[in-house]
Amino acid sequence: MMKALTYISPGVIAWRQIPKPKLIKSTDVIGKVVATTICGSDLHILKGDVLETTEIAQKDPKKGIVLGHEAIIVVEEVGSSITKFNPGDICIVSCITACGSCYYCEKNLQSHCSGNEGTSGWIFGHEIDGTQAEYVRVPFGNTSLFKAPKGVSYDKLLMLCDAIPTSYEIGVKNGGVKAGDSVAIVGLGPVGLSALLSTKTLNPKQIIAIDMDDQRLELATKLGATHVINPGKVFASALTNKVMEYTTDLIPGREPGVDVAIECVGVPSTFELCQDLITSGGSIANIGVHGKSVELKLQKLWIKDCKITTGLVSANTTQELLDKVVDGSLDPSPIITHHFKFDEFEKAYEIFKDAKNTKAMKIVLTP
Ligand SMILES: [Zn+2]
Ligand SMILES: [Zn+2]
């Protein structure tokens, strides 16, 4: 048996005893979890927004489904097809499980992996038991785990499971951020701050950070934002004007506006704001998970020759980002605000849910 944080029905989770996972397939790895975290998508599940997860949980209410898709593990047992890892190895568990050989994995779009036990590359804590437990079974270990280098803290490594790759792939890479660019980041939660950190590794000229919380803006300045704006303190049009002012005369002949606007909130107003901020030839890279339709101002956008992108992380840049963490050009640890022990899981969820008051960003849980 082991302890795990399981989701039972909307609003109901429990830290409880359930059977310890076993190897099922030759491509499986069993890992002892040494650090894990809670993500915004766990809260979506908890609210009952993710119907398939609720359905799976209710099939076995005595157990439920273990939440979580981010962890650092010590490999305990490996299936007979595992060639890259041995018991005792410390590994980063990717939020995306990739078989490595299906149509989508071949296209480097592992988020849609069809060789999996679920319906996409996101199966942990969604369609199979996740990582918020003492032990986890990792399918397709060879292509879904990354060996942790020595001397890097679990805190830093944990940010490479989801937050940093998501912000880098869906924000920075999709947006095409390059050296010398002007970049706006709208929303400075864990993913927005991760976007800031990974943007910075590409040496943009400006990073304009926009958020309603002054404390987050202060942190953004410390982490490398060149300008900060609190939309709660200026009128909407004044906000756009400020961005235009900051981006005027960056290069002779260039129109004001940012080259890339990265949306990290997921509500209509922030996406609509991004459309007002970009210069001609600019990009809007949407990371936020939207629950409602947004207004697309095509009548203004077409003549800007702009690009709009969005997506689900494929976690195919994890090694590249890990190298940046090792060489020191990327340090994700300032995003971590709280540490808890496993038996404080329920409390950790309360703190994470109430981020507005608790100022929680990323929470690390250890045994
Ligand atoms: Zn996540
Ligand atoms: Zn696949």
Short mmCIF file of C-alpha atoms and ligand atoms in Angstrom, two decimals:
data_model
loop_
_atom_site.label_atom_id
_atom_site.label_comp_id
_atom_site.label_asym_id
_atom_site.label_seq_id
_atom_site.Cartn_x
_atom_site.Cartn_y
_atom_site.Cartn_z
CA MET A 1 0.00 0.00 0.00
CA MET A 2 0.98 3.67 -0.30
CA LYS A 3 -0.44 7.12 0.42
CA ALA A 4 -1.77 9.21 -2.46
CA LEU A 5 -3.81 12.35 -3.09
CA THR A 6 -6.87 11.13 -4.93
CA TYR A 7 -9.74 12.96 -6.59
CA ILE A 8 -13.07 11.35 -5.82
CA SER A 9 -15.76 13.72 -7.13
CA PRO A 10 -16.06 17.48 -7.82
CA GLY A 11 -14.76 19.34 -4.77
CA VAL A 12 -13.62 16.14 -3.00
CA ILE A 13 -10.00 15.02 -2.62
CA ALA A 14 -8.33 12.90 0.06
CA TRP A 15 -4.81 11.89 1.12
CA ARG A 16 -5.46 8.18 1.56
CA GLN A 17 -4.11 4.62 1.43
CA ILE A 18 -4.37 2.92 -1.96
CA PRO A 19 -2.53 -0.01 -3.55
CA LYS A 20 1.06 0.71 -4.62
CA PRO A 21 1.45 0.67 -8.43
CA LYS A 22 3.06 -2.34 -10.16
CA LEU A 23 4.76 -2.78 -13.52
CA ILE A 24 2.05 -3.58 -16.08
CA LYS A 25 3.93 -3.29 -19.40
CA SER A 26 7.56 -3.90 -20.31
CA THR A 27 7.89 -0.16 -21.14
CA ASP A 28 6.85 0.91 -17.60
CA VAL A 29 8.97 2.40 -14.85
CA ILE A 30 7.96 2.47 -11.17
CA GLY A 31 9.33 5.48 -9.34
CA LYS A 32 9.40 6.62 -5.73
CA VAL A 33 8.25 10.25 -5.77
CA VAL A 34 10.74 12.58 -4.05
CA ALA A 35 9.10 15.87 -5.09
CA THR A 36 5.84 16.85 -6.74
CA THR A 37 3.67 19.94 -7.21
CA ILE A 38 0.12 21.13 -7.82
CA CYS A 39 -0.87 22.70 -11.15
CA GLY A 40 -3.75 24.92 -12.26
CA SER A 41 -5.13 21.98 -14.25
CA ASP A 42 -5.48 19.97 -11.03
CA LEU A 43 -7.82 22.72 -9.84
CA HIS A 44 -9.82 22.48 -13.09
CA ILE A 45 -10.26 18.76 -12.42
CA LEU A 46 -11.20 19.41 -8.80
CA LYS A 47 -13.89 21.87 -9.93
CA GLY A 48 -15.39 19.12 -12.07
CA ASP A 49 -14.49 20.84 -15.38
CA VAL A 50 -12.65 17.78 -16.76
CA LEU A 51 -15.51 15.33 -17.31
CA GLU A 52 -13.44 12.28 -18.33
CA THR A 53 -11.42 12.44 -15.10
CA THR A 54 -14.56 12.65 -12.95
CA GLU A 55 -15.97 9.66 -14.81
CA ILE A 56 -12.83 7.58 -14.14
CA ALA A 57 -12.75 8.65 -10.47
CA GLN A 58 -16.37 7.69 -9.91
CA LYS A 59 -15.91 4.20 -11.33
CA ASP A 60 -13.94 3.35 -8.17
CA PRO A 61 -14.91 5.85 -5.44
CA LYS A 62 -13.02 3.92 -2.76
CA LYS A 63 -9.84 4.77 -4.61
CA GLY A 64 -10.61 7.65 -6.99
CA ILE A 65 -7.83 8.78 -9.36
CA VAL A 66 -4.45 10.06 -8.19
CA LEU A 67 -3.96 13.67 -9.33
CA GLY A 68 -0.76 15.35 -10.54
CA HIS A 69 1.41 15.27 -13.66
CA GLU A 70 4.72 16.66 -12.40
CA ALA A 71 7.32 14.84 -10.27
CA ILE A 72 10.91 14.00 -9.57
CA ILE A 73 11.36 10.28 -8.92
CA VAL A 74 13.98 7.81 -7.87
CA VAL A 75 13.61 4.83 -10.21
CA GLU A 76 12.65 1.77 -8.20
CA GLU A 77 11.78 -0.85 -10.80
CA VAL A 78 12.04 -0.98 -14.61
CA GLY A 79 10.22 -3.08 -17.20
CA SER A 80 12.21 -5.38 -19.50
CA SER A 81 12.15 -2.89 -22.43
CA ILE A 82 13.60 0.00 -20.42
CA THR A 83 17.11 0.62 -21.73
CA LYS A 84 17.84 4.18 -20.61
CA PHE A 85 17.24 3.98 -16.85
CA ASN A 86 18.18 1.80 -13.89
CA PRO A 87 16.97 1.50 -10.32
CA GLY A 88 18.41 4.36 -8.26
CA ASP A 89 18.43 6.91 -11.12
CA ILE A 90 16.86 10.27 -10.34
CA CYS A 91 14.51 11.35 -13.13
CA ILE A 92 12.25 14.20 -14.18
CA VAL A 93 8.75 12.92 -15.02
CA SER A 94 7.41 14.87 -17.99
CA CYS A 95 3.78 16.04 -17.85
CA ILE A 96 3.47 14.57 -21.35
CA THR A 97 3.78 10.82 -21.77
CA ALA A 98 5.11 9.98 -25.24
CA CYS A 99 5.29 6.52 -26.82
CA GLY A 100 7.97 7.82 -29.22
CA SER A 101 6.74 5.99 -32.30
CA CYS A 102 3.12 6.90 -33.16
CA TYR A 103 2.06 9.28 -35.94
CA TYR A 104 2.11 12.32 -33.63
CA CYS A 105 5.35 11.43 -31.83
CA GLU A 106 7.02 11.11 -35.26
CA LYS A 107 5.72 14.61 -36.07
CA ASN A 108 7.24 15.88 -32.78
CA LEU A 109 3.71 16.63 -31.53
CA GLN A 110 3.85 14.41 -28.45
CA SER A 111 0.93 16.27 -26.86
CA HIS A 112 -1.28 14.20 -29.17
CA CYS A 113 0.51 10.87 -28.68
CA SER A 114 -1.89 8.15 -29.83
CA GLY A 115 0.19 5.18 -28.69
CA ASN A 116 -0.73 5.96 -25.08
CA GLU A 117 -3.06 4.57 -22.46
CA GLY A 118 -5.21 7.69 -22.68
CA THR A 119 -6.53 9.96 -25.41
CA SER A 120 -3.52 12.30 -25.67
CA GLY A 121 -0.03 12.88 -24.28
CA TRP A 122 -1.53 14.23 -21.04
CA ILE A 123 -2.58 11.11 -19.16
CA PHE A 124 -1.09 11.51 -15.64
CA GLY A 125 -3.70 12.58 -13.12
CA HIS A 126 -6.14 12.89 -16.02
CA GLU A 127 -6.74 9.42 -17.42
CA ILE A 128 -4.38 7.27 -15.32
CA ASP A 129 -3.08 7.64 -11.75
CA GLY A 130 -0.78 10.66 -11.45
CA THR A 131 2.24 11.80 -9.50
CA GLN A 132 0.80 13.17 -6.23
CA ALA A 133 1.60 9.94 -4.41
CA GLU A 134 4.43 8.06 -2.75
CA TYR A 135 4.91 5.97 -5.92
CA VAL A 136 3.98 6.37 -9.57
CA ARG A 137 3.90 4.09 -12.60
CA VAL A 138 5.36 5.88 -15.63
CA PRO A 139 4.33 4.37 -19.00
CA PHE A 140 6.87 4.60 -21.86
CA GLY A 141 9.70 5.38 -19.48
CA ASN A 142 12.38 5.49 -22.22
CA THR A 143 10.66 8.43 -23.97
CA SER A 144 8.89 10.15 -21.06
CA LEU A 145 11.62 10.49 -18.40
CA PHE A 146 14.74 12.65 -18.30
CA LYS A 147 17.74 11.79 -16.19
CA ALA A 148 18.44 14.50 -13.61
CA PRO A 149 21.99 15.86 -13.61
CA LYS A 150 23.83 15.80 -10.28
CA GLY A 151 23.89 18.93 -8.16
CA VAL A 152 20.63 20.53 -9.39
CA SER A 153 17.96 21.01 -6.71
CA TYR A 154 14.65 19.15 -6.91
CA ASP A 155 12.90 22.54 -6.84
CA LYS A 156 14.55 23.62 -10.08
CA LEU A 157 14.07 20.24 -11.74
CA LEU A 158 10.39 20.15 -10.84
CA MET A 159 9.72 23.30 -12.86
CA LEU A 160 10.91 21.41 -15.95
CA CYS A 161 8.03 18.90 -15.73
CA ASP A 162 5.43 21.34 -17.05
CA ALA A 163 5.56 25.10 -16.26
CA ILE A 164 8.83 25.94 -18.00
CA PRO A 165 8.36 23.76 -21.14
CA THR A 166 4.75 24.99 -21.50
CA SER A 167 5.76 28.64 -21.36
CA TYR A 168 8.75 28.07 -23.64
CA GLU A 169 7.06 25.95 -26.33
CA ILE A 170 3.61 27.55 -26.44
CA GLY A 171 4.70 31.10 -25.57
CA VAL A 172 8.30 31.83 -26.49
CA LYS A 173 8.93 29.39 -29.37
CA ASN A 174 5.48 29.61 -30.98
CA GLY A 175 5.69 33.40 -30.68
CA GLY A 176 9.10 33.32 -32.38
CA VAL A 177 10.87 35.44 -29.73
CA LYS A 178 14.40 36.36 -30.87
CA ALA A 179 17.30 38.52 -29.70
CA GLY A 180 16.51 42.23 -29.76
CA ASP A 181 12.71 41.76 -29.69
CA SER A 182 10.20 43.61 -27.60
CA VAL A 183 8.01 41.11 -25.73
CA ALA A 184 4.88 41.68 -23.63
CA ILE A 185 3.85 39.07 -21.08
CA VAL A 186 0.26 39.39 -19.96
CA GLY A 187 -0.41 37.63 -16.63
CA LEU A 188 2.35 36.73 -14.19
CA GLY A 189 1.21 33.54 -12.53
CA PRO A 190 3.59 30.54 -12.52
CA VAL A 191 3.34 30.15 -16.30
CA GLY A 192 3.71 33.89 -16.99
CA LEU A 193 6.80 34.10 -14.79
CA SER A 194 8.15 30.96 -16.47
CA ALA A 195 7.56 32.67 -19.83
CA LEU A 196 9.52 35.66 -18.55
CA LEU A 197 12.45 33.50 -17.47
CA SER A 198 12.59 31.51 -20.68
CA THR A 199 12.13 34.65 -22.83
CA LYS A 200 15.09 36.21 -21.06
CA THR A 201 17.40 33.38 -22.18
CA LEU A 202 16.93 34.62 -25.78
CA ASN A 203 18.12 38.18 -25.02
CA PRO A 204 15.15 40.33 -26.04
CA LYS A 205 15.57 44.11 -25.87
CA GLN A 206 12.44 44.64 -23.76
CA ILE A 207 10.18 42.53 -21.59
CA ILE A 208 7.00 44.39 -20.64
CA ALA A 209 5.24 42.56 -17.79
CA ILE A 210 1.53 43.22 -17.21
CA ASP A 211 -0.41 42.04 -14.14
CA MET A 212 -2.96 43.33 -11.60
CA ASP A 213 -0.79 42.35 -8.61
CA ASP A 214 2.01 44.73 -7.61
CA GLN A 215 3.89 42.01 -5.74
CA ARG A 216 4.05 39.89 -8.89
CA LEU A 217 5.24 42.93 -10.85
CA GLU A 218 7.97 43.50 -8.30
CA LEU A 219 9.10 39.89 -8.71
CA ALA A 220 8.95 40.30 -12.51
CA THR A 221 11.30 43.30 -12.27
CA LYS A 222 13.72 41.27 -10.16
CA LEU A 223 13.60 38.48 -12.73
CA GLY A 224 14.38 40.75 -15.68
CA ALA A 225 11.28 42.63 -16.83
CA THR A 226 12.36 46.00 -18.24
CA HIS A 227 8.91 47.61 -17.81
CA VAL A 228 5.91 46.70 -15.64
CA ILE A 229 2.30 47.88 -15.90
CA ASN A 230 -0.58 47.27 -13.48
CA PRO A 231 -3.80 47.50 -15.57
CA GLY A 232 -5.78 48.01 -12.35
CA LYS A 233 -4.05 51.37 -11.99
CA VAL A 234 -4.41 52.77 -15.53
CA PHE A 235 -7.37 53.03 -17.92
CA ALA A 236 -7.51 50.37 -20.64
CA SER A 237 -6.56 52.77 -23.44
CA ALA A 238 -3.78 54.24 -21.27
CA LEU A 239 -2.36 50.74 -20.89
CA THR A 240 -2.06 50.31 -24.65
CA ASN A 241 -0.66 53.84 -24.94
CA LYS A 242 1.99 53.03 -22.36
CA VAL A 243 3.11 49.97 -24.33
CA MET A 244 3.19 52.09 -27.52
CA GLU A 245 5.25 54.70 -25.71
CA TYR A 246 7.77 52.10 -24.47
CA THR A 247 8.10 50.62 -27.96
CA THR A 248 8.38 53.86 -29.98
CA ASP A 249 11.63 54.43 -31.86
CA LEU A 250 13.18 51.13 -30.82
CA ILE A 251 14.55 50.85 -34.35
CA PRO A 252 14.29 53.67 -36.97
CA GLY A 253 11.24 53.13 -39.18
CA ARG A 254 9.69 50.46 -36.95
CA GLU A 255 6.08 50.98 -35.86
CA PRO A 256 5.40 50.96 -32.13
CA GLY A 257 4.04 47.80 -30.49
CA VAL A 258 5.63 44.58 -29.31
CA ASP A 259 7.03 41.85 -31.56
CA VAL A 260 5.47 39.14 -29.41
CA ALA A 261 2.59 39.30 -26.93
CA ILE A 262 2.37 36.20 -24.73
CA GLU A 263 -1.05 35.61 -23.17
CA CYS A 264 -0.83 33.71 -19.86
CA VAL A 265 -4.25 34.24 -18.29
CA GLY A 266 -6.99 32.66 -20.42
CA VAL A 267 -9.80 35.22 -20.21
CA PRO A 268 -11.25 37.26 -23.13
CA SER A 269 -9.99 40.67 -21.94
CA THR A 270 -6.32 39.64 -21.77
CA PHE A 271 -6.40 37.98 -25.20
CA GLU A 272 -8.12 41.06 -26.63
CA LEU A 273 -5.48 43.25 -25.01
CA CYS A 274 -2.70 41.26 -26.73
CA GLN A 275 -4.31 42.06 -30.10
CA ASP A 276 -3.88 45.79 -29.38
CA LEU A 277 -0.24 45.51 -28.34
CA ILE A 278 1.53 43.94 -31.33
CA THR A 279 3.45 45.78 -34.03
CA SER A 280 3.23 44.93 -37.75
CA GLY A 281 4.64 41.48 -38.36
CA GLY A 282 4.14 40.63 -34.68
CA SER A 283 2.80 37.49 -33.00
CA ILE A 284 0.29 36.66 -30.32
CA ALA A 285 1.19 33.44 -28.54
CA ASN A 286 -1.68 32.24 -26.39
CA ILE A 287 -0.83 29.95 -23.46
CA GLY A 288 -3.90 30.67 -21.28
CA VAL A 289 -6.60 27.99 -21.15
CA HIS A 290 -9.81 29.76 -22.16
CA GLY A 291 -13.26 28.79 -20.94
CA LYS A 292 -15.12 31.26 -23.20
CA SER A 293 -14.94 32.55 -26.78
CA VAL A 294 -12.85 35.65 -27.37
CA GLU A 295 -13.33 38.53 -29.78
CA LEU A 296 -10.97 38.34 -32.72
CA LYS A 297 -10.35 41.82 -34.15
CA LEU A 298 -9.59 40.58 -37.67
CA GLN A 299 -10.64 43.94 -39.10
CA LYS A 300 -7.56 45.44 -37.43
CA LEU A 301 -5.24 42.46 -37.45
CA TRP A 302 -5.19 41.52 -41.14
CA ILE A 303 -3.16 44.54 -42.17
CA LYS A 304 -0.64 43.87 -39.42
CA ASP A 305 0.57 40.63 -41.04
CA CYS A 306 0.48 38.98 -37.68
CA LYS A 307 0.51 35.42 -36.40
CA ILE A 308 -1.69 33.91 -33.68
CA THR A 309 -0.66 30.60 -32.13
CA THR A 310 -1.84 28.41 -29.28
CA GLY A 311 -1.43 24.82 -28.13
CA LEU A 312 -0.76 22.15 -25.54
CA VAL A 313 2.84 21.52 -24.52
CA SER A 314 4.65 18.59 -26.19
CA ALA A 315 7.55 18.70 -23.71
CA ASN A 316 10.03 18.10 -26.55
CA THR A 317 12.28 20.96 -25.36
CA THR A 318 12.82 19.58 -21.86
CA GLN A 319 16.43 18.55 -22.50
CA GLU A 320 17.26 21.93 -24.07
CA LEU A 321 15.77 23.71 -21.04
CA LEU A 322 17.49 21.35 -18.61
CA ASP A 323 20.82 22.31 -20.23
CA LYS A 324 20.01 25.99 -19.60
CA VAL A 325 19.25 25.22 -15.94
CA VAL A 326 22.56 23.36 -15.63
CA ASP A 327 24.61 26.20 -17.23
CA GLY A 328 22.83 28.72 -14.99
CA SER A 329 21.18 30.79 -17.75
CA LEU A 330 17.75 29.70 -16.49
CA ASP A 331 16.90 29.57 -12.78
CA PRO A 332 13.25 28.72 -12.17
CA SER A 333 13.50 28.58 -8.38
CA PRO A 334 12.06 32.10 -7.71
CA ILE A 335 8.67 30.81 -8.90
CA ILE A 336 8.48 28.48 -5.89
CA THR A 337 6.79 30.12 -2.93
CA HIS A 338 5.78 27.27 -0.59
CA HIS A 339 7.10 23.91 0.62
CA PHE A 340 5.00 21.22 2.30
CA LYS A 341 5.34 17.61 3.38
CA PHE A 342 3.17 14.91 1.74
CA ASP A 343 0.87 14.59 4.78
CA GLU A 344 0.02 18.30 4.38
CA PHE A 345 -1.36 17.75 0.85
CA GLU A 346 -4.91 18.87 1.61
CA LYS A 347 -3.62 22.07 3.23
CA ALA A 348 -1.32 22.67 0.24
CA TYR A 349 -4.35 22.52 -2.08
CA GLU A 350 -6.15 25.10 0.09
CA ILE A 351 -3.15 27.44 -0.07
CA PHE A 352 -2.77 26.96 -3.84
CA LYS A 353 -6.50 27.50 -4.47
CA ASP A 354 -6.43 30.75 -2.51
CA ALA A 355 -3.43 32.15 -4.44
CA LYS A 356 -4.91 35.65 -4.42
CA ASN A 357 -4.51 35.88 -0.64
CA THR A 358 -1.71 33.41 0.01
CA LYS A 359 0.44 34.69 -2.91
CA ALA A 360 1.16 31.06 -3.79
CA MET A 361 2.88 30.44 -7.13
CA LYS A 362 4.39 26.96 -7.23
CA ILE A 363 4.20 24.68 -4.23
CA VAL A 364 6.69 21.87 -3.73
CA LEU A 365 5.67 18.76 -1.79
CA THR A 366 8.20 16.22 -0.52
CA PRO A 367 7.85 12.97 1.47
ZN ZN B 1 0.50 21.28 -15.14
ZN ZN B 2 3.25 8.55 -29.40
#
